[in-house]
CSV table of C-alpha atoms in Angstrom, one decimal:
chain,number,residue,atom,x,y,z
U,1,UNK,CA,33.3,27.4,-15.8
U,2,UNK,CA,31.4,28.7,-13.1
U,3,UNK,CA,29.5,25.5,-12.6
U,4,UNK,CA,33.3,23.7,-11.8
U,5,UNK,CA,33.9,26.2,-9.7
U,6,UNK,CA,30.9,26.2,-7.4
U,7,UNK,CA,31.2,22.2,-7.5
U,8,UNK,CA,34.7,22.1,-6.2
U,9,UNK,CA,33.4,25.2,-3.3
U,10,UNK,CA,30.9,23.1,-2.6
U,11,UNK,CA,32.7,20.0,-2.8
U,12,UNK,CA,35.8,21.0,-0.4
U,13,UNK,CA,33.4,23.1,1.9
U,14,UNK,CA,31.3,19.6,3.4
U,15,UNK,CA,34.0,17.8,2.7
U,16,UNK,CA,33.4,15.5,0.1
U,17,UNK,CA,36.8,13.8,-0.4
U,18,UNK,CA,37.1,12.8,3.4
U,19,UNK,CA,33.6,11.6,3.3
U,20,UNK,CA,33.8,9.5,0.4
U,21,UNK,CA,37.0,7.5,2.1
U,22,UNK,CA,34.4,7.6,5.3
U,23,UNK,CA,31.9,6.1,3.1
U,24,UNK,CA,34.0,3.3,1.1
U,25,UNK,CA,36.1,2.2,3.7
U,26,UNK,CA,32.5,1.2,5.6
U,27,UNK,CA,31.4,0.2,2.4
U,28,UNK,CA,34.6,-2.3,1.9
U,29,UNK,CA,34.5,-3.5,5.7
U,30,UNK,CA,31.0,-4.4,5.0
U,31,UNK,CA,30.9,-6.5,2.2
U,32,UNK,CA,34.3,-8.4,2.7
U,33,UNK,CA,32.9,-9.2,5.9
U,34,UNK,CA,29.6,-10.2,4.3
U,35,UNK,CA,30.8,-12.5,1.2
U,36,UNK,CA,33.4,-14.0,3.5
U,37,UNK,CA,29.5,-14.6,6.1
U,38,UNK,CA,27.7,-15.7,3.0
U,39,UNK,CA,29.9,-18.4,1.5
U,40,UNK,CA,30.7,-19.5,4.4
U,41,UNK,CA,26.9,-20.3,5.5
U,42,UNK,CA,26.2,-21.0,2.1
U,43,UNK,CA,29.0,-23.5,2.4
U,44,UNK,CA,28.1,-24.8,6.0
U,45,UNK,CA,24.1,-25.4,4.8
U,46,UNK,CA,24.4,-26.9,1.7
U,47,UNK,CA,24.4,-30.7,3.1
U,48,UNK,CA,21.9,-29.9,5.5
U,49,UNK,CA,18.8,-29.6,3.9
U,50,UNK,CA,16.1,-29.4,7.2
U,51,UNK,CA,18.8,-26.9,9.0
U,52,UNK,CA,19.0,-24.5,5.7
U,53,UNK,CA,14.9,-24.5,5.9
U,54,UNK,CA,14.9,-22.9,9.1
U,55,UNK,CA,18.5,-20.9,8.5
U,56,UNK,CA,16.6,-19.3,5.3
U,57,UNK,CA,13.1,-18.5,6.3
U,58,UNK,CA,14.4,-16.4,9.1
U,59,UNK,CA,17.2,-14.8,7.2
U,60,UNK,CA,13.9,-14.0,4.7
U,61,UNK,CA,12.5,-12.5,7.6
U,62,UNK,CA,15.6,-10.1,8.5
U,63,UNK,CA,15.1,-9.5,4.8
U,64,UNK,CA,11.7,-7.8,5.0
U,65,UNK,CA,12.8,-5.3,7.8
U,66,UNK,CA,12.7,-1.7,6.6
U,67,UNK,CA,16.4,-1.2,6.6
U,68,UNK,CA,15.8,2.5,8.5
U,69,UNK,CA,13.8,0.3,11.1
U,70,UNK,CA,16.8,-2.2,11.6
U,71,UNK,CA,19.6,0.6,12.2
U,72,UNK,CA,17.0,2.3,14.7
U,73,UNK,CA,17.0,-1.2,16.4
U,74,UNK,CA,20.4,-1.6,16.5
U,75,UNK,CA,20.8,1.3,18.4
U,76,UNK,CA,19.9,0.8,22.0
U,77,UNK,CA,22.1,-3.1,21.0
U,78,UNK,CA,25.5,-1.7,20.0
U,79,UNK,CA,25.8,2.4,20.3
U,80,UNK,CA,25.2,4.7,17.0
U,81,UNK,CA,28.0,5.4,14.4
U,82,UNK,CA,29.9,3.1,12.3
U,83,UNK,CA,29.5,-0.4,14.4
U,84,UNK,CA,25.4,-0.4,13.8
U,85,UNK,CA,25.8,0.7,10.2
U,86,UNK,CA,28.1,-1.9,9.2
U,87,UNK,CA,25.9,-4.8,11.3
U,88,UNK,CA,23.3,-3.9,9.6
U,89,UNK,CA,24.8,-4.0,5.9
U,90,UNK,CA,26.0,-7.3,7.0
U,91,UNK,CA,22.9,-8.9,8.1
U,92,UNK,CA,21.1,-7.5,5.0
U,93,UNK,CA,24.2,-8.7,2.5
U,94,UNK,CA,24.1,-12.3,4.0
U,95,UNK,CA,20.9,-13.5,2.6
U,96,UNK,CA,21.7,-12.9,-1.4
U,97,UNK,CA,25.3,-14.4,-1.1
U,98,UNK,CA,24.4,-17.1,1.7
U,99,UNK,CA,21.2,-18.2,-0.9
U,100,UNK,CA,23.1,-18.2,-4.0
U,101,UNK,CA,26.1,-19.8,-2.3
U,102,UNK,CA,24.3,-22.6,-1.3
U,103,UNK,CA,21.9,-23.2,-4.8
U,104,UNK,CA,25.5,-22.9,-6.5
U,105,UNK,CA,27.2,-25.5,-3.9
U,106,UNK,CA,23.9,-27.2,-4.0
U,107,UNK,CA,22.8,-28.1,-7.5
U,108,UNK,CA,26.3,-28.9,-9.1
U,109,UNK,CA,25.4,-32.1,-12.0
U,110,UNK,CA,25.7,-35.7,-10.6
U,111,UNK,CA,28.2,-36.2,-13.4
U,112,UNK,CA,30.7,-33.8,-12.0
U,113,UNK,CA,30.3,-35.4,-8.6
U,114,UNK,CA,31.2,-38.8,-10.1
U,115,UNK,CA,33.9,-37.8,-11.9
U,116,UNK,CA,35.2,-36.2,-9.0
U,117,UNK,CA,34.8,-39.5,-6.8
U,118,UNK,CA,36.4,-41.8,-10.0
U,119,UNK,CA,39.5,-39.5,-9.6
U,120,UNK,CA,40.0,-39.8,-6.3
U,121,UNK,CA,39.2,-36.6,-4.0
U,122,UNK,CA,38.5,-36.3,-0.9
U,123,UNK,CA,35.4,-34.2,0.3
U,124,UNK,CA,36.8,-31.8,0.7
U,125,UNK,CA,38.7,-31.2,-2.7
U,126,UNK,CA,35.7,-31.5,-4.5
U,127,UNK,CA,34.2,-29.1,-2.4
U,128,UNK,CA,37.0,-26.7,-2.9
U,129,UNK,CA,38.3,-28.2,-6.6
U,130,UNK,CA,34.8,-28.8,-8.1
U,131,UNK,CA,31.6,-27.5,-6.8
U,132,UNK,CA,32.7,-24.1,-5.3
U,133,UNK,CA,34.3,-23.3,-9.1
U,134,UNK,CA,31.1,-24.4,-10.5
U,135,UNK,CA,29.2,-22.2,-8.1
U,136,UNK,CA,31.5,-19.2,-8.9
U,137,UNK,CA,28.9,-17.3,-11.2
U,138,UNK,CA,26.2,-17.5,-9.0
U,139,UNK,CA,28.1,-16.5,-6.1
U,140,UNK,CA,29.4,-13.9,-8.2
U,141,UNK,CA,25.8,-12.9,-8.5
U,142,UNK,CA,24.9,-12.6,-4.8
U,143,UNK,CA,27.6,-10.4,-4.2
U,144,UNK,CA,26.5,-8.4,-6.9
U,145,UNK,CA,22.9,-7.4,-5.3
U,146,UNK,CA,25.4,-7.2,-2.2
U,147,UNK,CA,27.0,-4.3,-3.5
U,148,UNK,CA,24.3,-2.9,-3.9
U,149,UNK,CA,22.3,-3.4,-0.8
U,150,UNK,CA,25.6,-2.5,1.1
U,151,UNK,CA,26.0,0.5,-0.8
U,152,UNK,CA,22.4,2.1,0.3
U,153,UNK,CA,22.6,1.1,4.2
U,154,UNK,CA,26.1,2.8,4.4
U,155,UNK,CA,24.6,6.3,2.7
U,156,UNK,CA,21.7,5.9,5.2
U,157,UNK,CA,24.3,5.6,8.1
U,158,UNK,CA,24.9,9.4,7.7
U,159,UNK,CA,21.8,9.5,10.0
U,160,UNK,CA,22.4,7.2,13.1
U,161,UNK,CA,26.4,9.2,13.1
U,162,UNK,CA,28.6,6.6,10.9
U,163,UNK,CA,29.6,9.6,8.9
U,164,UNK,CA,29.9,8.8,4.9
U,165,UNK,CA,28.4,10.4,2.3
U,166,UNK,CA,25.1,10.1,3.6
U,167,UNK,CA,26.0,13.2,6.1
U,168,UNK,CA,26.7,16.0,3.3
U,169,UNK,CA,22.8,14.4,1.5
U,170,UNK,CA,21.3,14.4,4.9
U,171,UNK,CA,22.6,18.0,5.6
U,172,UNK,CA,21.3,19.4,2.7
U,173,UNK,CA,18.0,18.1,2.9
U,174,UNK,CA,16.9,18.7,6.7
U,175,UNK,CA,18.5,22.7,5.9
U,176,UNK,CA,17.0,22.9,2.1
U,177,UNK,CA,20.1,23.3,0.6
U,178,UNK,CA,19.4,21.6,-2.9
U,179,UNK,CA,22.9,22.5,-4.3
U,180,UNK,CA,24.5,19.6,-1.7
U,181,UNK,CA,22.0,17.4,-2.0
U,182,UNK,CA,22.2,17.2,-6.1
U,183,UNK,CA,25.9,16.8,-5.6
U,184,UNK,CA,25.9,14.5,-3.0
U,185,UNK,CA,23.3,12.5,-4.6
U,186,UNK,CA,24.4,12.4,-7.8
U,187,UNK,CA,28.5,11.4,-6.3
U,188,UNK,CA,26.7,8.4,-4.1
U,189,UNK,CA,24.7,6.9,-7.4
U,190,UNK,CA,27.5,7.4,-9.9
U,191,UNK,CA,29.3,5.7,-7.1
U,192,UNK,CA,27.5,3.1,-6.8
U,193,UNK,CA,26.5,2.5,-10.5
U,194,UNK,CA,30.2,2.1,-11.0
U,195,UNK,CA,31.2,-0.5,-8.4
U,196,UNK,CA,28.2,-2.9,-9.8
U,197,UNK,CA,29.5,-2.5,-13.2
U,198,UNK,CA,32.8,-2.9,-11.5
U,199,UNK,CA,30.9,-6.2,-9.8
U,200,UNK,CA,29.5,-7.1,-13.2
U,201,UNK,CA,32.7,-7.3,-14.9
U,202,UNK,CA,34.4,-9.4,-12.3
U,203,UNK,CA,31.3,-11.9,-12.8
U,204,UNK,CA,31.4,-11.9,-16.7
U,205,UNK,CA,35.2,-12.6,-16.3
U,206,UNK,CA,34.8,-15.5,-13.8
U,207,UNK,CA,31.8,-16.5,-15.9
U,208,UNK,CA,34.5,-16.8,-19.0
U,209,UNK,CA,36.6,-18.4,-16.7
U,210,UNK,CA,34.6,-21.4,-14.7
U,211,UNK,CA,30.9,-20.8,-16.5
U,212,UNK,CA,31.7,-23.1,-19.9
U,213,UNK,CA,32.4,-26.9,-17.9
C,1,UNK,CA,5.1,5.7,25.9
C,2,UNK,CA,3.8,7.2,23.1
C,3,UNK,CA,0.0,7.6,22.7
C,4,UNK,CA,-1.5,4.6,20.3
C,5,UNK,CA,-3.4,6.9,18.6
C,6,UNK,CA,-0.4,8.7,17.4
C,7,UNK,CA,1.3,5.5,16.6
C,8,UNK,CA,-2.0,4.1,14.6
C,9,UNK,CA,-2.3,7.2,12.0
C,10,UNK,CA,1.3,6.7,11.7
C,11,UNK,CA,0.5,3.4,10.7
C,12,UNK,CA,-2.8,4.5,8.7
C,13,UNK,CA,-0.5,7.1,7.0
C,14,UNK,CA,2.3,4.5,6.1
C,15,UNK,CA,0.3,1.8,4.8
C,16,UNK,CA,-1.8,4.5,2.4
C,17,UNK,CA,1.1,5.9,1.3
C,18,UNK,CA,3.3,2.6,0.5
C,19,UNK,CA,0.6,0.8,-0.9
C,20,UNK,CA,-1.1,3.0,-2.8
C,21,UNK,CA,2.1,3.7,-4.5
C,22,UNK,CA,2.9,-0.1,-5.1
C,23,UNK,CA,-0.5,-0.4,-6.9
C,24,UNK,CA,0.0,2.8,-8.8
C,25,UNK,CA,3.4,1.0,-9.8
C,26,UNK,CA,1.8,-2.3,-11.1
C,27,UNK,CA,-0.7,-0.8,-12.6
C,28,UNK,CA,2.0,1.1,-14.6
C,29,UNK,CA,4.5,-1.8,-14.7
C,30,UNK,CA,2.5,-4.7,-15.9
C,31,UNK,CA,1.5,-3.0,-19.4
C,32,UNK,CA,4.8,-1.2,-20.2
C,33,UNK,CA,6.2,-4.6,-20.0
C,34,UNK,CA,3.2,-6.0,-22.1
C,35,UNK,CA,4.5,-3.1,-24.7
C,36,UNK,CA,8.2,-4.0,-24.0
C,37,UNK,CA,7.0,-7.9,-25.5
C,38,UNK,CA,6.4,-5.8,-28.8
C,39,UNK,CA,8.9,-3.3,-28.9
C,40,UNK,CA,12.8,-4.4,-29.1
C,41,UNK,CA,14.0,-0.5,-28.2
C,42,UNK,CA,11.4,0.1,-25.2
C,43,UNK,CA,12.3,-3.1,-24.0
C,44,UNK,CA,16.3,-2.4,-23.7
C,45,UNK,CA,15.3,0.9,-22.5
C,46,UNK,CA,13.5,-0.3,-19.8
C,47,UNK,CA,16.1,-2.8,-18.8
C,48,UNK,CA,19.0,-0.5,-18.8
C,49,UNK,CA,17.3,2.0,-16.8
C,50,UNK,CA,16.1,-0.5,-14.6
C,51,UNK,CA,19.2,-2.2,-13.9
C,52,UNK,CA,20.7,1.3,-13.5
C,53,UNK,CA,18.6,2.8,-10.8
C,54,UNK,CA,18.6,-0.4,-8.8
C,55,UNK,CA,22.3,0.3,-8.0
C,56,UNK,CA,21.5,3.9,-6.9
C,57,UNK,CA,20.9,4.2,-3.1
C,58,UNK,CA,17.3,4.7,-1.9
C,59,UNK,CA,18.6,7.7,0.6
C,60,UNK,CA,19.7,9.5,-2.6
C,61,UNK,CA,16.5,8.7,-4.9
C,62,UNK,CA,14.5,10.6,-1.9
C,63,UNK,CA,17.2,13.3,-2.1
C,64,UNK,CA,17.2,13.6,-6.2
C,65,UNK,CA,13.3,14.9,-5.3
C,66,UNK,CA,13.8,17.8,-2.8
C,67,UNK,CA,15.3,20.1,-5.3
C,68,UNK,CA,13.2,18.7,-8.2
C,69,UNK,CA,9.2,18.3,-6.9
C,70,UNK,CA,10.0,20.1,-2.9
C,71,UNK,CA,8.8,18.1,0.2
C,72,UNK,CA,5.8,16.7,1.1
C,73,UNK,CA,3.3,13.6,0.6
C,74,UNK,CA,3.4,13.9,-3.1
C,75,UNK,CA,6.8,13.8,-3.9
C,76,UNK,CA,7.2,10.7,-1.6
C,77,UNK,CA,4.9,9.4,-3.7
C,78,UNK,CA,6.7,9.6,-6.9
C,79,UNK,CA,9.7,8.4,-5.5
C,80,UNK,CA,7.7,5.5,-3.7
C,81,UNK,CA,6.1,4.5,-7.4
C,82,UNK,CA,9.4,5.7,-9.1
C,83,UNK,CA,11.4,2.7,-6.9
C,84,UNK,CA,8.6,0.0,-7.0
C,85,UNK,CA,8.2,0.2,-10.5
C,86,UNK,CA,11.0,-1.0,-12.2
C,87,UNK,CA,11.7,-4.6,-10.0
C,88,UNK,CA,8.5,-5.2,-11.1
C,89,UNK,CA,8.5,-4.1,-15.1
C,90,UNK,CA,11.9,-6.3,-14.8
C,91,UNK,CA,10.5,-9.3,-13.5
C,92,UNK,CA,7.1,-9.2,-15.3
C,93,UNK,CA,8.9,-8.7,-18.9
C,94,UNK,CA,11.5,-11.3,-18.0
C,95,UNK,CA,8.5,-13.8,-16.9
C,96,UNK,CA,6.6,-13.0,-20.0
C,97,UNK,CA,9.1,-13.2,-22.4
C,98,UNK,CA,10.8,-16.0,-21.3
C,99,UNK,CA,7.8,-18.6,-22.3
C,100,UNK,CA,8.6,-21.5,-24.1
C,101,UNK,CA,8.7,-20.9,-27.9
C,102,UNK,CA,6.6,-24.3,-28.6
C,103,UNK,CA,3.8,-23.7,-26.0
C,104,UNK,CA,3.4,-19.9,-28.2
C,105,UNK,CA,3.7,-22.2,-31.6
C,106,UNK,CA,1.0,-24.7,-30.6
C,107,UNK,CA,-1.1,-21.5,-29.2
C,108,UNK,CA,-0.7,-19.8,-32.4
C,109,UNK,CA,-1.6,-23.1,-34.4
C,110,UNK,CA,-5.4,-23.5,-32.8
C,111,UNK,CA,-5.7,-19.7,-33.9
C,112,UNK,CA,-5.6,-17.8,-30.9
C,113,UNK,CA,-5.1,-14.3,-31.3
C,114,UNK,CA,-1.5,-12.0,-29.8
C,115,UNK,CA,-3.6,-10.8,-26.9
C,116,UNK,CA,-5.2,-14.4,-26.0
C,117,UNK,CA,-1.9,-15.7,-26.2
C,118,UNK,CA,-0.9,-13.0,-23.9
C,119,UNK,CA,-3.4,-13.1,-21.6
C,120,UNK,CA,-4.0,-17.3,-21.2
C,121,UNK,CA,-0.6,-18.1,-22.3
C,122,UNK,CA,2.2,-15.4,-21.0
C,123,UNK,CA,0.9,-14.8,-17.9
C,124,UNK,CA,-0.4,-17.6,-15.9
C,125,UNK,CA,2.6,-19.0,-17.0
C,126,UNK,CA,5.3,-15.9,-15.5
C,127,UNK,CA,3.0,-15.4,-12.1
C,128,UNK,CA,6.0,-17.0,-10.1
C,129,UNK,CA,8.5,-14.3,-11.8
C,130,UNK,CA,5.5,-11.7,-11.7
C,131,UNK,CA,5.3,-12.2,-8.1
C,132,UNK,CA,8.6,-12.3,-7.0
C,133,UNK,CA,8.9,-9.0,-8.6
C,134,UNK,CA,6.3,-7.3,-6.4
C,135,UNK,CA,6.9,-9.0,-3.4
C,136,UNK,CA,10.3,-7.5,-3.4
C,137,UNK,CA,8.3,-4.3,-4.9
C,138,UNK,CA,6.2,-4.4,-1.7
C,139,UNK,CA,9.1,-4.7,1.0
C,140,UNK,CA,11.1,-1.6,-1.1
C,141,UNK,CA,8.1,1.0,-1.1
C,142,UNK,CA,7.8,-0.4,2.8
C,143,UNK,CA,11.4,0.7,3.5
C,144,UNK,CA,11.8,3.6,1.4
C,145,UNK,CA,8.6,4.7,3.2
C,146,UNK,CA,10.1,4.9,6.1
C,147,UNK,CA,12.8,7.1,4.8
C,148,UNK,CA,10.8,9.4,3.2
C,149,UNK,CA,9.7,10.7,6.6
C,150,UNK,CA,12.6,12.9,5.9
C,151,UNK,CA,11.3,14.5,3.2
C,152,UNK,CA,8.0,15.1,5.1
C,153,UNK,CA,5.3,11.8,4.3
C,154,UNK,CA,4.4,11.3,7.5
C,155,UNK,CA,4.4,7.7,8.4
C,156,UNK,CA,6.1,5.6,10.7
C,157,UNK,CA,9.4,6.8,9.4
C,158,UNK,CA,8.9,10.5,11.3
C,159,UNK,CA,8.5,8.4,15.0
C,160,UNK,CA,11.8,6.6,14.0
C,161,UNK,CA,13.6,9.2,13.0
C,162,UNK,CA,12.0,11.3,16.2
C,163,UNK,CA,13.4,8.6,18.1
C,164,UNK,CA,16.7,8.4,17.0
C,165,UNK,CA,17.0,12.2,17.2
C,166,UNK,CA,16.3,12.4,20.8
C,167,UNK,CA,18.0,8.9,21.9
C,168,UNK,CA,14.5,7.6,22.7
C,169,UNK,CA,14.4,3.9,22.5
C,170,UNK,CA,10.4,3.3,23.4
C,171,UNK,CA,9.7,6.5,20.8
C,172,UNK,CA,11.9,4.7,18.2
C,173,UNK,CA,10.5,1.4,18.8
C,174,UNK,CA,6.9,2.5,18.5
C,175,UNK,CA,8.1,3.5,14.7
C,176,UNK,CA,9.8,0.2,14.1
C,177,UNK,CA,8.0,-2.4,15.1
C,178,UNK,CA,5.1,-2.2,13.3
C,179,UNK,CA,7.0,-1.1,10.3
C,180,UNK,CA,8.3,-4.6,10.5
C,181,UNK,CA,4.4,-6.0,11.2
C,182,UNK,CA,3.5,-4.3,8.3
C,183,UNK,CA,6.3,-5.3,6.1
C,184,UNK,CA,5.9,-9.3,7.5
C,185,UNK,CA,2.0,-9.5,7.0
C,186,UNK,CA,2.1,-7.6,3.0
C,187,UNK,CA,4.8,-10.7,2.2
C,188,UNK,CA,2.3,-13.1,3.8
C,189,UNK,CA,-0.4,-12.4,2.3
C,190,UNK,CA,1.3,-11.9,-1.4
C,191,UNK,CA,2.6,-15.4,-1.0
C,192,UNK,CA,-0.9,-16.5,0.0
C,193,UNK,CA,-2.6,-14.5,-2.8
C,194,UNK,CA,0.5,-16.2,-5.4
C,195,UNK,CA,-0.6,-19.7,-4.2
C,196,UNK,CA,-4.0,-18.9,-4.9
C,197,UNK,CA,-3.4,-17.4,-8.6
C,198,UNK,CA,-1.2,-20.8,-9.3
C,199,UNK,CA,-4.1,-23.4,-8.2
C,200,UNK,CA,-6.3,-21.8,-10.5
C,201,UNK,CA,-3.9,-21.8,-13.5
């Protein structure tokens, strides 16, 4: 049991637990804000085709920054620490749940629309009553990559000062201390590999739920 | 200011190192997902493992190889052709086995053999997936180069991180911005080199 042992040394002396609540509550700031963003856009650009155009190719082009490179430049803009880390998981979540949002919102069946008008709503019920259930899966989706995305920027946050588990992985490689690194590493991926399956599961059950129309 | 000669074999070093790992990657990629078409178990294997790592931080992929392969150019390497290649064996395999059964029936039925199928069939029809796959191949091993200046590449990554360490903007811009040039121009020009493949098919 000497392995446990050293783990839990290792894991009070930098601090993991406190890190980890660091690193999630980032983590959960970020995405809420992101998918609440997304649909919202998603939502906003799905009538206006030539707007969207525009709205998308640059949100492509935000894409394509190395996300190392967009923290730097957020920098001299809004201080280091927290603020720039969660900015930048924003801006990189908004484009996978803004996109899929809108394709969901965009490309829901004729039939369903004119069913929708027979019965009576309004606009805005079959926005809310028809086409955003429809859309649920892929939305469901672009959160998914979300989680993802959001979940690397935050651990790379550990080197502009946001704290997070990207301090105790950033510590252990600039000193060489491979023992940190391999626990901090391997906490951070079984992290995240478990909040996409968590992710995956909520999108199987809404699939169940709204997929078979 | 920082000298341009410093900031230009940054750049040299960067684009070497990401792009020499991204064709490293395809040229791994493309035929284990040719040998995934014919083998059910490498095929799930591949898929699980690449669905797996994709949910694993790149920060932590660069930090798995300090205490397994050390520091350095080469181990930035691995990790650079070690992230690249699985969006890309995803995407190609999906592309190529996706094809509609009847075009593969009617291909069969003038007698053309598995590997002309393959190759006149398969893939002219999954370049779009093919392509997306290493277009999003080619912005990772941009990125995750510029992290691996912390494991020692080189690159554009070590004037970022240089500027960030010492609170110097012009420093940390001289890092960045051509990161982003790069990064802009290598999407460009696979979108360009994509149309191309498609007018010919």
């Amino acid at each position: 049991m000497d392995l446990w042992a050293a783990t839990l040394a290792l894991w009070q002396r930098y601090d993991i637990t406190a890190r980890t609540v660091e690193h999630l509550s980032m983590f959960a700031w970020a995405l809420a804000l992101s998918v609440v963003i997304g649909v919202v856009l998603g939502m906003l650009l799905y009538r206006r085709e030539h707007t969207s155009g525009y709205v998308f190719a640059s949100l492509n082009t935000l894409e394509t920054f190395p996300d190392l490179a967009l923290l730097a430049l957020l920098i001299p803009l809004v201080g280091i620490g927290a603020a720039p880390t969660v900015i930048a998981c924003i801006l990189y979540s908004i484009l996978p749940i803004a996109r899929n949002a809108y394709t969901g919102l965009a490309s829901v069946s004729a039939e369903h629309l004119e069913v929708a008008a027979a019965l009576g709503l309004t606009e805005r019920e079959t926005l809310l009553r028809v086409r955003v259930p429809l859309a649920l899966p892929l939305i469901a989706g672009g959160v998914r990559i979300a989680v993802v995305f959001t979940m690397g920027i935050v651990t790379l946050g550990g080197l502009i000062g946001a704290g997070g588990l990207g301090v105790p992985l950033q510590t252990g490689i600039f000193n060489n201390i491979p023992e940190i690194v391999l626990l901090a590493g391997l906490w951070v991926s079984l992290l995240a590999v478990v909040l996409d399956g968590a992710a995956g599961l909520i999108e199987k059950m809404l699939h169940r739920r709204y997929g078979g129309w | 200011m920082v000298a341009s000669t410093i900031v230009l074999s940054a750049t040299a070093q960067h684009v070497l190192l990401a792009y020499s790992a991204l064709l490293l990657s395809i040229a791994i990629a493309v035929p284990l997902a040719v040998a995934s078409l014919h083998s059910r178990p490498l095929a799930s294997a591949v898929m699980t493992a690449a669905n797996l790592v994709q949910a694993i931080p790149s920060l932590a992929v660069v930090a798995f190889v300090v205490p397994l392969l050390g520091i350095g150019y080469y181990p930035a390497l691995i990790v650079l052709v070690f992230r690249a290649l699985l969006p890309i064996v995803k995407n190609t395999w999906i592309g190529l086995s996706t094809v509609d059964r009847g075009m593969i029936a009617a291909a069969e039925g003038i007698g053309l053999t598995g590997w002309q199928i393959t190759r006149y069939i398969r893939f002219p029809l999954a370049y779009p997936a093919i392509f997306a796959g290493i277009r999003f191949a080619a912005i990772l091993t941009n990125s995750v180069a510029v992290l691996t200046a912390i494991i020692g590449s080189g690159g554009l990554g070590g004037l970022i991180l240089e500027g960030i360490a010492g609170s110097n903007v012009t420093k940390l811009l001289s890092g960045a911005v051509p990161a982003i040039l790069i990064a802009l121009t290598v999407d460009r020009a696979l979108s360009v080199m994509e149309r191309r493949l498609e007018k010919k098919k």
